[in-house]
Structure formats: structure tokens, C-alpha cells
Amino acid sequence: MLWFNKVSYQWIDIIVEHTNYTITDLCIKNGDTAIFTNLKDKIEVKAWFGLFCLNGVFKSAQEDTNSLWATDGIGRDIFKLTMSLK
């Protein structure tokens, strides 16, 4: 992931800021029915980018998200070890 070192931390901050703004906005609009309620930080966003890249390396573009995190032997361990699906 050498390319990731080239990404400015300012870009990560912008992504985190706008992601959290959207999450907060959705929580206000949807109240108790909001699915995404936890705000994100730099570590989570960087982990997501890493998994997104690995998804391409594994050529899993058309693969169901649930199967990437599956625990029945067909899932990818790196996904489960990096973050939970929910």
C-alpha cells in the first residue's frame, strides 16, 4: 500500500469530516431507525480504503459483501481481522 503514504492527511481529514457530517445528518432525519450511528475516525477510514483496495486485488468486485466477511470458510480472513461487517 505504498500509494497510500502519498495521500495527504488533509484528504483523510476531509473524508472523515464529511462522512461524520452525513452520518449525523442521517441520524437527525431518521431518528431511532438510523442504521449508521457511529462516527468514524481516521483509523477506520484508512482501514476501509485498505479493504477497498484488497477487494480489487482479490478481484471481488461482484462478490457479495456478506461473503467477504463470511466465517464459513469462503470469507477473506483479512476483512474479518481488520473490521467487523456491521
Coordinates of C-alpha atoms in Angstrom, one line a residue:
M1 CA 0.0 0.0 0.0
L2 CA 2.8 2.4 -0.9
W3 CA 0.5 4.7 -2.7
F4 CA -1.4 5.3 0.5
N5 CA 1.6 7.0 2.0
K6 CA 1.2 9.6 -0.8
V7 CA -2.3 10.5 0.2
S8 CA -2.3 13.7 2.2
Y9 CA -3.5 13.5 5.8
Q10 CA -5.6 16.6 4.9
W11 CA -7.6 14.5 2.4
I12 CA -8.2 11.9 5.1
D13 CA -9.4 14.6 7.5
I14 CA -11.8 15.9 4.8
I15 CA -13.2 12.5 4.2
V16 CA -13.7 11.9 7.9
E17 CA -15.3 15.3 8.4
H18 CA -17.8 14.8 5.6
T19 CA -18.6 11.2 6.4
N20 CA -19.4 12.2 10.0
Y21 CA -21.5 15.1 8.8
T22 CA -23.5 12.7 6.6
I23 CA -23.9 10.2 9.5
T24 CA -25.1 13.0 11.8
D25 CA -27.5 14.3 9.2
L26 CA -28.9 10.8 8.6
C27 CA -29.3 10.3 12.3
I28 CA -31.2 13.5 12.7
K29 CA -33.5 12.8 9.7
N30 CA -34.1 9.1 10.6
G31 CA -34.1 9.2 14.4
D32 CA -34.2 5.8 16.0
T33 CA -34.3 4.0 12.7
A34 CA -30.9 5.2 11.6
I35 CA -28.5 2.4 10.7
F36 CA -25.2 4.3 10.7
T37 CA -24.9 5.9 14.1
N38 CA -21.2 5.6 15.0
L39 CA -19.0 8.4 13.9
K40 CA -15.8 7.5 12.0
D41 CA -12.2 8.3 12.7
K42 CA -9.0 8.4 10.6
I43 CA -8.1 4.8 11.5
E44 CA -11.5 3.4 10.3
V45 CA -11.4 5.4 7.1
K46 CA -7.8 4.2 6.3
A47 CA -8.8 0.6 7.1
W48 CA -11.8 0.9 4.8
F49 CA -9.6 2.2 2.0
G50 CA -7.2 -0.7 2.5
L51 CA -10.0 -3.2 2.3
F52 CA -11.4 -1.5 -0.7
C53 CA -8.0 -1.9 -2.4
L54 CA -7.7 -5.5 -1.4
N55 CA -11.2 -6.1 -2.8
G56 CA -9.7 -5.1 -6.2
V57 CA -6.6 -7.3 -5.6
F58 CA -8.8 -10.3 -4.9
K59 CA -11.0 -9.4 -7.9
S60 CA -14.0 -9.4 -5.7
A61 CA -15.9 -6.5 -7.4
Q62 CA -19.0 -8.6 -8.0
E63 CA -18.8 -10.6 -4.7
D64 CA -21.5 -10.1 -2.1
T65 CA -20.2 -8.0 0.9
N66 CA -21.5 -10.6 3.3
S67 CA -19.4 -13.3 1.7
L68 CA -16.2 -11.3 2.1
W69 CA -16.8 -11.4 5.9
A70 CA -18.3 -14.9 6.0
T71 CA -17.0 -17.2 8.7
D72 CA -17.9 -20.5 6.9
G73 CA -14.5 -20.8 5.1
I74 CA -15.4 -18.8 2.0
G75 CA -14.7 -15.3 3.6
R76 CA -11.4 -13.5 3.4
D77 CA -9.7 -13.5 6.8
I78 CA -8.1 -10.1 6.3
F79 CA -11.5 -8.5 6.1
K80 CA -12.7 -10.1 9.4
L81 CA -9.4 -9.2 11.1
T82 CA -9.5 -5.6 10.0
M83 CA -13.1 -4.6 10.9
S84 CA -16.5 -6.1 11.5
L85 CA -19.1 -6.0 8.8
K86 CA -21.7 -4.2 10.9

